Amino acid sequence: MKFLSWREAVNENKKLIVLFMTTSWCESCEEQEKELPEIEDERVSLVKEDADERLDLAVRYTPQIYPTISLVSKNSLIGGTYGLVKRGKLLEMISEALELIEGKGKLIVPPKLSSKKIDKFPPDYAFNHILRVCEGYFDWKEGGFEREPKHVSPEVLQLFLRFNDYYHKIMAEVTLDNVIEYLWENGFYMFSKSRDWKEPYKAKLLDYNAEMVKTLVKAYQVLKKEIYLDYAIATTDWLLSKRDSRGYFINGEFLGVEDKRPFLNVNANVGDAFMEVYRITNDKKYLEIAKDLEQRLVLAHRMDVLSPPYLIDLASYLNFLSKLNPDKARNLLNILDDYKGSEAYYDTTLRFATENKIGRFNFLYDNVLLANTLINLNIFEEAKRIVDMFLSSYSIYAYFNQAKYALVLGEIYGLFTH
């Protein structure tokens, strides 16, 4: 089956793009590809892209669950599905989409909404609301977040660990103890397919493991359990085993097969994890690894092919650099100029968005990471400006992204009690 790239498809300018998005760690993507129908309709372009490479398409056109098939017309998402879907259903969806595009289907006219903008919530309200939302996802029977699949959500654990009370400490402790028992196997698996943690999803991503290192270091500091530091160090050593001959860290592995692509955001987050372990252990081995890595990083999303960086790449790099070499980080802030908006930062440059015929957006996670970097560099007013921009919209994002926001919000406005 012949696929086009996204760029090729938007240049063809056909009525409908069928966008098939996959990842190297997707359990049913190969099976889904076999179910894709041969499409000979001159109105349709069939596209296949990798979600880790095309973060812009993933965040615009998918629920970030894979495989995903999205039906896109004139840069608007008009339908789609995720998970394994049979060929007959896909043909039906494509046919219905074409009917809608050509005016043959029944369109539902949405009600007219008030043009009045939502006022920004007070910071303390937003902070406490996010905390309640995150608590609501906690599973009091088994620990962790949600049920099936069962997630670890290290960002939420990091938020909980900022509170010096039994309630939040026990949620973090129960979760981490189960994660260590059931999801560790020379590195942490992403999540459990079962509520009781006993069916790990056999993917180990370096970005996720780096986040687990930082969570375990924080848990060690707060809960005073040596096992957390032991596993933080063991995970860091596992990360080190995934460094390639060029000095880059690979993306991850699934069922024992490595995805060797080096992404800037992943490598910068791994470097940040090494800095955390160095800070708590004072072992200069980890500092030297971080220094060596920083010297090798290239300002590109996928560093081996020099693809254009996204904001998440630059924010991750600057966040890492703000701890390793703050002066250099300050001097490099101008690399953000092409991403700057009126209040927050766009996820891509205008040139990239124009070439790919996509809009530009201010996304929460990227901007929160950047705000955290600015706090590290004592540039508080700029960090506050970014954070304030999301006070009216934070609730549309996933709870774990909200947790990341609450960490920075609480820091800026002094909302954490000690």
Short mmCIF file of C-alpha atoms in Angstrom, two decimals:
data_model
loop_
_atom_site.label_atom_id
_atom_site.label_comp_id
_atom_site.label_asym_id
_atom_site.label_seq_id
_atom_site.Cartn_x
_atom_site.Cartn_y
_atom_site.Cartn_z
CA MET A 1 0.00 0.00 0.00
CA LYS A 2 1.36 3.40 -0.99
CA PHE A 3 1.26 6.15 1.60
CA LEU A 4 1.96 9.83 1.18
CA SER A 5 3.63 12.08 3.70
CA TRP A 6 1.56 14.87 5.23
CA ARG A 7 3.44 17.49 3.20
CA GLU A 8 2.78 15.60 -0.02
CA ALA A 9 -0.90 15.24 0.81
CA VAL A 10 -1.55 18.89 1.67
CA ASN A 11 0.17 19.88 -1.57
CA GLU A 12 -2.11 17.51 -3.51
CA ASN A 13 -5.04 19.44 -2.00
CA LYS A 14 -7.61 16.68 -2.37
CA LYS A 15 -10.96 16.83 -0.58
CA LEU A 16 -10.09 14.34 2.18
CA ILE A 17 -6.91 13.23 3.93
CA VAL A 18 -7.07 9.85 5.66
CA LEU A 19 -4.30 10.21 8.26
CA PHE A 20 -2.98 6.99 9.79
CA MET A 21 -0.79 7.72 12.80
CA THR A 22 1.36 5.12 14.46
CA THR A 23 4.28 4.77 16.88
CA SER A 24 7.12 2.33 17.39
CA TRP A 25 5.56 1.31 20.73
CA CYS A 26 2.03 0.71 19.45
CA GLU A 27 0.65 -2.76 20.14
CA SER A 28 -1.83 -3.03 17.25
CA CYS A 29 -0.49 -0.60 14.63
CA GLU A 30 0.81 -3.32 12.30
CA GLU A 31 -2.50 -5.15 12.45
CA GLN A 32 -4.36 -1.90 11.81
CA GLU A 33 -2.26 -1.20 8.73
CA LYS A 34 -3.35 -4.55 7.30
CA GLU A 35 -6.97 -3.47 7.76
CA LEU A 36 -6.53 -0.23 5.83
CA PRO A 37 -8.45 -0.39 2.57
CA GLU A 38 -6.91 0.26 -0.83
CA ILE A 39 -8.18 3.73 -1.71
CA GLU A 40 -8.31 4.60 -5.39
CA ASP A 41 -10.76 7.48 -5.01
CA GLU A 42 -9.26 10.59 -6.63
CA ARG A 43 -10.81 12.70 -3.86
CA VAL A 44 -8.76 11.03 -1.11
CA SER A 45 -5.11 11.12 -0.01
CA LEU A 46 -3.84 8.33 2.26
CA VAL A 47 -1.14 9.45 4.72
CA LYS A 48 0.96 7.58 7.26
CA GLU A 49 2.99 9.47 9.86
CA ASP A 50 4.78 8.58 13.09
CA ALA A 51 3.42 10.41 16.13
CA ASP A 52 6.81 10.76 17.82
CA GLU A 53 8.23 12.41 14.69
CA ARG A 54 5.21 14.55 13.86
CA LEU A 55 4.22 15.89 17.25
CA ASP A 56 2.30 18.69 15.53
CA LEU A 57 -0.04 16.27 13.76
CA ALA A 58 -0.40 14.06 16.82
CA VAL A 59 -1.59 16.88 19.05
CA ARG A 60 -3.91 18.39 16.41
CA TYR A 61 -5.54 15.35 14.88
CA THR A 62 -5.37 12.47 17.38
CA PRO A 63 -6.35 11.71 20.99
CA GLN A 64 -2.70 10.56 21.35
CA ILE A 65 -3.80 6.93 21.60
CA TYR A 66 -2.48 4.72 18.81
CA PRO A 67 -3.22 3.56 16.21
CA THR A 68 -5.35 6.52 15.19
CA ILE A 69 -7.08 7.13 11.87
CA SER A 70 -8.17 10.72 11.39
CA LEU A 71 -10.28 12.16 8.58
CA VAL A 72 -9.10 15.67 7.75
CA SER A 73 -10.60 18.13 5.29
CA LYS A 74 -9.35 21.67 4.70
CA ASN A 75 -7.16 21.27 7.80
CA SER A 76 -10.18 20.50 9.98
CA LEU A 77 -10.76 17.20 11.76
CA ILE A 78 -14.15 15.87 10.70
CA GLY A 79 -13.99 12.36 12.12
CA GLY A 80 -11.81 9.45 13.07
CA THR A 81 -11.17 6.53 15.33
CA TYR A 82 -8.49 4.98 17.51
CA GLY A 83 -7.62 1.43 18.41
CA LEU A 84 -8.01 -1.48 16.01
CA VAL A 85 -10.85 -0.89 13.51
CA LYS A 86 -11.89 -3.32 10.79
CA ARG A 87 -11.76 -2.49 7.08
CA GLY A 88 -15.52 -2.40 6.55
CA LYS A 89 -16.01 0.20 9.25
CA LEU A 90 -13.19 2.33 7.85
CA LEU A 91 -14.72 2.29 4.36
CA GLU A 92 -18.04 3.33 5.84
CA MET A 93 -16.41 6.22 7.74
CA ILE A 94 -14.56 7.44 4.65
CA SER A 95 -17.74 7.31 2.56
CA GLU A 96 -19.69 9.27 5.18
CA ALA A 97 -16.91 11.85 5.41
CA LEU A 98 -16.95 12.42 1.64
CA GLU A 99 -20.72 12.81 1.69
CA LEU A 100 -20.43 15.45 4.38
CA ILE A 101 -17.71 17.30 2.51
CA GLU A 102 -19.77 17.33 -0.71
CA GLY A 103 -22.93 18.43 1.06
CA LYS A 104 -24.79 15.14 0.69
CA GLY A 105 -24.83 14.27 4.38
CA LYS A 106 -26.77 15.79 7.21
CA LEU A 107 -24.83 18.47 9.03
CA ILE A 108 -25.67 19.35 12.59
CA VAL A 109 -25.64 23.10 13.06
CA PRO A 110 -24.15 23.93 16.46
CA PRO A 111 -25.99 26.43 18.62
CA LYS A 112 -24.75 29.98 18.62
CA LEU A 113 -22.58 30.62 21.63
CA SER A 114 -22.00 33.82 23.46
CA SER A 115 -18.96 35.72 22.25
CA LYS A 116 -18.14 36.64 25.83
CA LYS A 117 -14.75 35.28 26.81
CA ILE A 118 -14.25 33.20 29.93
CA ASP A 119 -12.69 35.28 32.65
CA LYS A 120 -9.41 34.09 34.03
CA PHE A 121 -9.86 32.14 37.22
CA PRO A 122 -8.00 33.31 40.32
CA PRO A 123 -4.72 31.39 40.70
CA ASP A 124 -5.71 29.84 44.04
CA TYR A 125 -9.02 28.62 42.58
CA ALA A 126 -7.28 27.05 39.56
CA PHE A 127 -4.65 25.47 41.79
CA ASN A 128 -7.17 23.87 44.14
CA HIS A 129 -9.42 22.82 41.29
CA ILE A 130 -6.55 20.98 39.58
CA LEU A 131 -5.66 19.28 42.85
CA ARG A 132 -9.24 18.02 43.25
CA VAL A 133 -9.33 16.82 39.63
CA CYS A 134 -6.09 14.84 40.06
CA GLU A 135 -7.33 13.36 43.34
CA GLY A 136 -10.48 12.26 41.54
CA TYR A 137 -8.50 10.08 39.15
CA PHE A 138 -6.71 8.25 41.97
CA ASP A 139 -7.68 4.60 42.51
CA TRP A 140 -8.03 4.10 46.26
CA LYS A 141 -8.22 0.33 45.89
CA GLU A 142 -5.02 -0.34 43.90
CA GLY A 143 -3.20 2.99 43.77
CA GLY A 144 -2.28 4.73 40.55
CA PHE A 145 -4.61 6.68 38.32
CA GLU A 146 -7.65 5.51 36.39
CA ARG A 147 -8.42 1.79 36.28
CA GLU A 148 -7.89 -0.04 33.01
CA PRO A 149 -5.42 0.89 31.78
CA LYS A 150 -3.78 1.83 35.08
CA HIS A 151 -1.46 4.84 34.80
CA VAL A 152 1.39 6.03 37.02
CA SER A 153 1.13 9.74 36.07
CA PRO A 154 4.50 10.87 37.48
CA GLU A 155 3.52 14.53 36.99
CA VAL A 156 0.61 14.06 39.39
CA LEU A 157 2.80 12.26 41.91
CA GLN A 158 5.26 15.16 41.77
CA LEU A 159 2.38 17.50 42.59
CA PHE A 160 1.16 15.36 45.48
CA LEU A 161 4.66 15.14 46.91
CA ARG A 162 4.73 18.91 47.32
CA PHE A 163 2.16 18.62 50.14
CA ASN A 164 3.29 17.72 53.61
CA ASP A 165 0.19 15.74 54.60
CA TYR A 166 -0.65 12.08 55.05
CA TYR A 167 -3.41 12.15 52.43
CA HIS A 168 -1.15 13.01 49.47
CA LYS A 169 1.90 11.17 50.75
CA ILE A 170 0.02 7.88 50.99
CA MET A 171 -1.32 8.24 47.43
CA ALA A 172 2.23 8.69 46.15
CA GLU A 173 3.65 5.91 48.31
CA VAL A 174 1.04 3.29 47.40
CA THR A 175 1.42 4.08 43.71
CA LEU A 176 5.22 3.98 43.67
CA ASP A 177 5.38 0.76 45.68
CA ASN A 178 3.11 -0.96 43.14
CA VAL A 179 5.02 0.49 40.21
CA ILE A 180 8.30 -0.84 41.57
CA GLU A 181 6.82 -4.26 42.23
CA TYR A 182 4.95 -4.74 38.95
CA LEU A 183 6.21 -2.36 36.25
CA TRP A 184 9.98 -2.48 36.82
CA GLU A 185 12.10 -4.76 34.63
CA ASN A 186 15.44 -3.02 34.05
CA GLY A 187 13.51 0.19 33.38
CA PHE A 188 9.84 1.00 33.90
CA TYR A 189 7.04 -0.07 31.59
CA MET A 190 4.63 2.72 30.65
CA PHE A 191 1.47 1.46 32.37
CA SER A 192 -0.53 -1.62 33.28
CA LYS A 193 -3.34 -2.88 31.09
CA SER A 194 -5.02 -4.28 34.20
CA ARG A 195 -6.22 -2.48 37.30
CA ASP A 196 -4.15 -4.68 39.63
CA TRP A 197 -0.85 -3.69 37.93
CA LYS A 198 -0.10 -7.27 36.89
CA GLU A 199 -0.31 -6.84 33.11
CA PRO A 200 2.38 -4.33 32.10
CA TYR A 201 2.27 -2.76 28.67
CA LYS A 202 5.64 -3.84 27.30
CA ALA A 203 6.93 -0.46 26.21
CA LYS A 204 9.76 1.40 27.91
CA LEU A 205 10.18 4.98 26.76
CA LEU A 206 13.21 6.95 27.85
CA ASP A 207 11.26 10.18 28.28
CA TYR A 208 8.87 8.46 30.67
CA ASN A 209 11.68 6.75 32.58
CA ALA A 210 13.46 10.08 32.98
CA GLU A 211 10.27 11.49 34.50
CA MET A 212 10.13 8.49 36.83
CA VAL A 213 13.70 9.18 37.99
CA LYS A 214 12.73 12.72 38.97
CA THR A 215 9.61 11.46 40.74
CA LEU A 216 11.54 8.85 42.70
CA VAL A 217 14.15 11.39 43.76
CA LYS A 218 11.40 13.65 45.07
CA ALA A 219 9.72 10.70 46.82
CA TYR A 220 13.01 9.80 48.49
CA GLN A 221 13.35 13.34 49.80
CA VAL A 222 9.78 13.50 51.10
CA LEU A 223 9.03 9.95 52.22
CA LYS A 224 12.56 9.05 53.38
CA LYS A 225 12.48 5.55 51.86
CA GLU A 226 15.86 4.38 50.56
CA ILE A 227 14.22 2.11 48.02
CA TYR A 228 13.10 5.12 46.02
CA LEU A 229 16.63 6.43 45.67
CA ASP A 230 17.83 2.92 44.81
CA TYR A 231 15.35 2.68 41.95
CA ALA A 232 16.05 6.24 40.79
CA ILE A 233 19.73 5.29 40.43
CA ALA A 234 18.93 1.93 38.84
CA THR A 235 16.64 3.63 36.32
CA THR A 236 19.31 6.22 35.56
CA ASP A 237 21.79 3.42 34.91
CA TRP A 238 19.26 1.74 32.61
CA LEU A 239 18.91 5.02 30.73
CA LEU A 240 22.67 5.12 30.33
CA SER A 241 22.59 1.66 28.75
CA LYS A 242 20.39 3.12 25.99
CA ARG A 243 22.97 5.60 24.75
CA ASP A 244 24.11 5.07 21.16
CA SER A 245 27.57 5.37 19.60
CA ARG A 246 27.01 9.08 18.84
CA GLY A 247 26.31 9.82 22.48
CA TYR A 248 22.54 10.27 21.96
CA PHE A 249 19.84 8.47 23.90
CA ILE A 250 17.39 6.42 21.85
CA ASN A 251 13.61 6.86 21.99
CA GLY A 252 12.71 3.60 23.73
CA GLU A 253 11.93 -0.07 23.24
CA PHE A 254 8.83 -2.18 22.70
CA LEU A 255 8.81 -5.94 23.25
CA GLY A 256 12.59 -5.79 23.39
CA VAL A 257 12.97 -4.04 20.01
CA GLU A 258 14.74 -0.68 20.25
CA ASP A 259 13.58 2.50 18.56
CA LYS A 260 16.96 4.12 17.95
CA ARG A 261 15.77 7.56 16.84
CA PRO A 262 17.27 10.39 18.93
CA PHE A 263 14.78 13.15 19.70
CA LEU A 264 15.89 16.40 21.29
CA ASN A 265 13.03 16.60 23.82
CA VAL A 266 13.73 13.03 24.98
CA ASN A 267 17.48 13.57 25.29
CA ALA A 268 17.05 16.84 27.17
CA ASN A 269 14.65 15.21 29.64
CA VAL A 270 17.11 12.36 30.18
CA GLY A 271 19.84 14.92 30.82
CA ASP A 272 17.58 16.64 33.35
CA ALA A 273 17.11 13.30 35.14
CA PHE A 274 20.90 12.86 35.39
CA MET A 275 21.12 16.32 36.94
CA GLU A 276 18.52 15.36 39.56
CA VAL A 277 20.44 12.22 40.51
CA TYR A 278 23.67 14.20 40.70
CA ARG A 279 22.00 16.80 42.90
CA ILE A 280 20.82 14.20 45.42
CA THR A 281 23.86 11.85 45.35
CA ASN A 282 26.68 14.31 44.59
CA ASP A 283 28.14 11.61 42.34
CA LYS A 284 30.04 13.53 39.67
CA LYS A 285 29.66 10.67 37.21
CA TYR A 286 26.12 11.82 36.51
CA LEU A 287 27.16 15.46 36.16
CA GLU A 288 29.85 14.55 33.63
CA ILE A 289 27.34 12.51 31.61
CA ALA A 290 24.96 15.48 31.58
CA LYS A 291 27.74 17.85 30.48
CA ASP A 292 28.84 15.54 27.70
CA LEU A 293 25.27 15.09 26.48
CA GLU A 294 24.59 18.83 26.39
CA GLN A 295 27.63 19.37 24.17
CA ARG A 296 26.28 16.87 21.65
CA LEU A 297 22.69 18.10 21.43
CA VAL A 298 21.53 19.65 18.17
CA LEU A 299 18.62 22.09 17.91
CA ALA A 300 16.45 19.77 15.82
CA HIS A 301 13.52 17.56 16.76
CA ARG A 302 15.05 14.37 15.41
CA MET A 303 18.73 15.10 15.74
CA ASP A 304 20.07 12.56 13.24
CA VAL A 305 18.07 14.01 10.33
CA LEU A 306 17.93 17.66 11.53
CA SER A 307 14.15 17.97 11.39
CA PRO A 308 12.80 21.38 12.54
CA PRO A 309 12.44 21.68 16.32
CA TYR A 310 9.10 22.10 18.04
CA LEU A 311 8.65 24.35 21.06
CA ILE A 312 8.69 21.24 23.30
CA ASP A 313 12.21 20.49 22.03
CA LEU A 314 13.55 23.95 22.81
CA ALA A 315 11.71 24.19 26.13
CA SER A 316 13.08 20.79 27.19
CA TYR A 317 16.59 21.76 26.16
CA LEU A 318 16.50 25.12 27.93
CA ASN A 319 15.01 23.52 31.05
CA PHE A 320 17.91 21.05 31.15
CA LEU A 321 20.42 23.79 30.44
CA SER A 322 18.98 26.08 33.12
CA LYS A 323 20.21 23.60 35.75
CA LEU A 324 23.49 22.68 34.07
CA ASN A 325 24.64 26.06 32.78
CA PRO A 326 22.23 28.92 33.63
CA ASP A 327 24.32 31.62 31.94
CA LYS A 328 24.33 29.72 28.64
CA ALA A 329 20.56 29.15 28.96
CA ARG A 330 19.96 32.89 29.39
CA ASN A 331 22.10 33.67 26.36
CA LEU A 332 20.13 31.19 24.24
CA LEU A 333 16.63 32.43 25.03
CA ASN A 334 16.56 34.18 21.65
CA ILE A 335 16.08 30.77 19.99
CA LEU A 336 12.45 31.17 21.10
CA ASP A 337 11.85 34.34 19.08
CA ASP A 338 10.14 32.59 16.16
CA TYR A 339 7.71 30.88 18.54
CA LYS A 340 6.68 33.90 20.59
CA GLY A 341 3.04 34.94 20.75
CA SER A 342 1.32 37.84 22.46
CA GLU A 343 1.12 36.05 25.84
CA ALA A 344 2.51 32.53 25.49
CA TYR A 345 4.55 30.63 22.90
CA TYR A 346 3.37 28.75 19.81
CA ASP A 347 4.22 25.10 19.31
CA THR A 348 5.78 25.65 15.87
CA THR A 349 7.27 28.48 13.86
CA LEU A 350 5.10 30.38 11.39
CA ARG A 351 7.19 29.08 8.52
CA PHE A 352 6.70 25.45 9.54
CA ALA A 353 2.97 25.95 10.06
CA THR A 354 2.60 27.62 6.67
CA GLU A 355 4.54 24.92 4.83
CA ASN A 356 2.46 22.19 6.46
CA LYS A 357 -0.82 24.11 6.25
CA ILE A 358 -1.57 23.80 9.94
CA GLY A 359 -2.48 26.39 12.53
CA ARG A 360 -0.25 27.41 15.42
CA PHE A 361 -1.34 26.90 19.02
CA ASN A 362 -0.32 27.77 22.56
CA PHE A 363 -0.23 24.38 24.28
CA LEU A 364 -0.15 24.02 28.04
CA TYR A 365 2.62 21.46 28.60
CA ASP A 366 5.20 23.16 26.34
CA ASN A 367 4.58 26.56 27.90
CA VAL A 368 4.61 25.25 31.46
CA LEU A 369 7.99 23.65 30.85
CA LEU A 370 9.23 26.94 29.47
CA ALA A 371 7.80 28.85 32.46
CA ASN A 372 9.60 26.47 34.79
CA THR A 373 12.82 27.19 32.92
CA LEU A 374 12.31 30.93 33.35
CA ILE A 375 11.75 30.44 37.09
CA ASN A 376 15.06 28.56 37.25
CA LEU A 377 16.67 31.56 35.55
CA ASN A 378 14.97 34.07 37.91
CA ILE A 379 12.93 35.58 35.07
CA PHE A 380 9.73 35.57 37.08
CA GLU A 381 7.65 38.19 35.24
CA GLU A 382 7.92 36.36 31.92
CA ALA A 383 7.10 33.06 33.65
CA LYS A 384 4.09 34.66 35.34
CA ARG A 385 2.85 36.10 32.04
CA ILE A 386 2.90 32.63 30.46
CA VAL A 387 1.19 30.98 33.41
CA ASP A 388 -1.50 33.66 33.66
CA MET A 389 -2.43 33.15 30.02
CA PHE A 390 -3.74 29.64 30.83
CA LEU A 391 -5.87 30.60 33.84
CA SER A 392 -8.97 30.57 31.63
CA SER A 393 -8.18 27.42 29.63
CA TYR A 394 -6.15 24.99 31.77
CA SER A 395 -9.19 22.76 32.40
CA ILE A 396 -9.45 21.62 28.75
CA TYR A 397 -6.17 19.70 29.08
CA ALA A 398 -5.57 16.20 30.47
CA TYR A 399 -5.31 15.98 34.24
CA PHE A 400 -1.61 15.07 34.19
CA ASN A 401 -0.84 18.16 32.11
CA GLN A 402 -2.89 20.20 34.56
CA ALA A 403 -0.73 18.77 37.36
CA LYS A 404 2.39 20.08 35.62
CA TYR A 405 0.70 23.47 35.38
CA ALA A 406 -0.26 23.44 39.07
CA LEU A 407 3.36 22.82 40.05
CA VAL A 408 4.45 26.02 38.33
CA LEU A 409 1.32 27.96 39.31
CA GLY A 410 1.91 27.08 42.96
CA GLU A 411 5.54 28.10 42.72
CA ILE A 412 4.83 31.50 41.18
CA TYR A 413 1.96 32.40 43.52
CA GLY A 414 3.29 30.78 46.69
CA LEU A 415 0.37 28.36 46.98
CA PHE A 416 2.27 25.42 48.46
CA THR A 417 2.11 25.23 52.24
CA HIS A 418 5.06 23.75 54.12
#
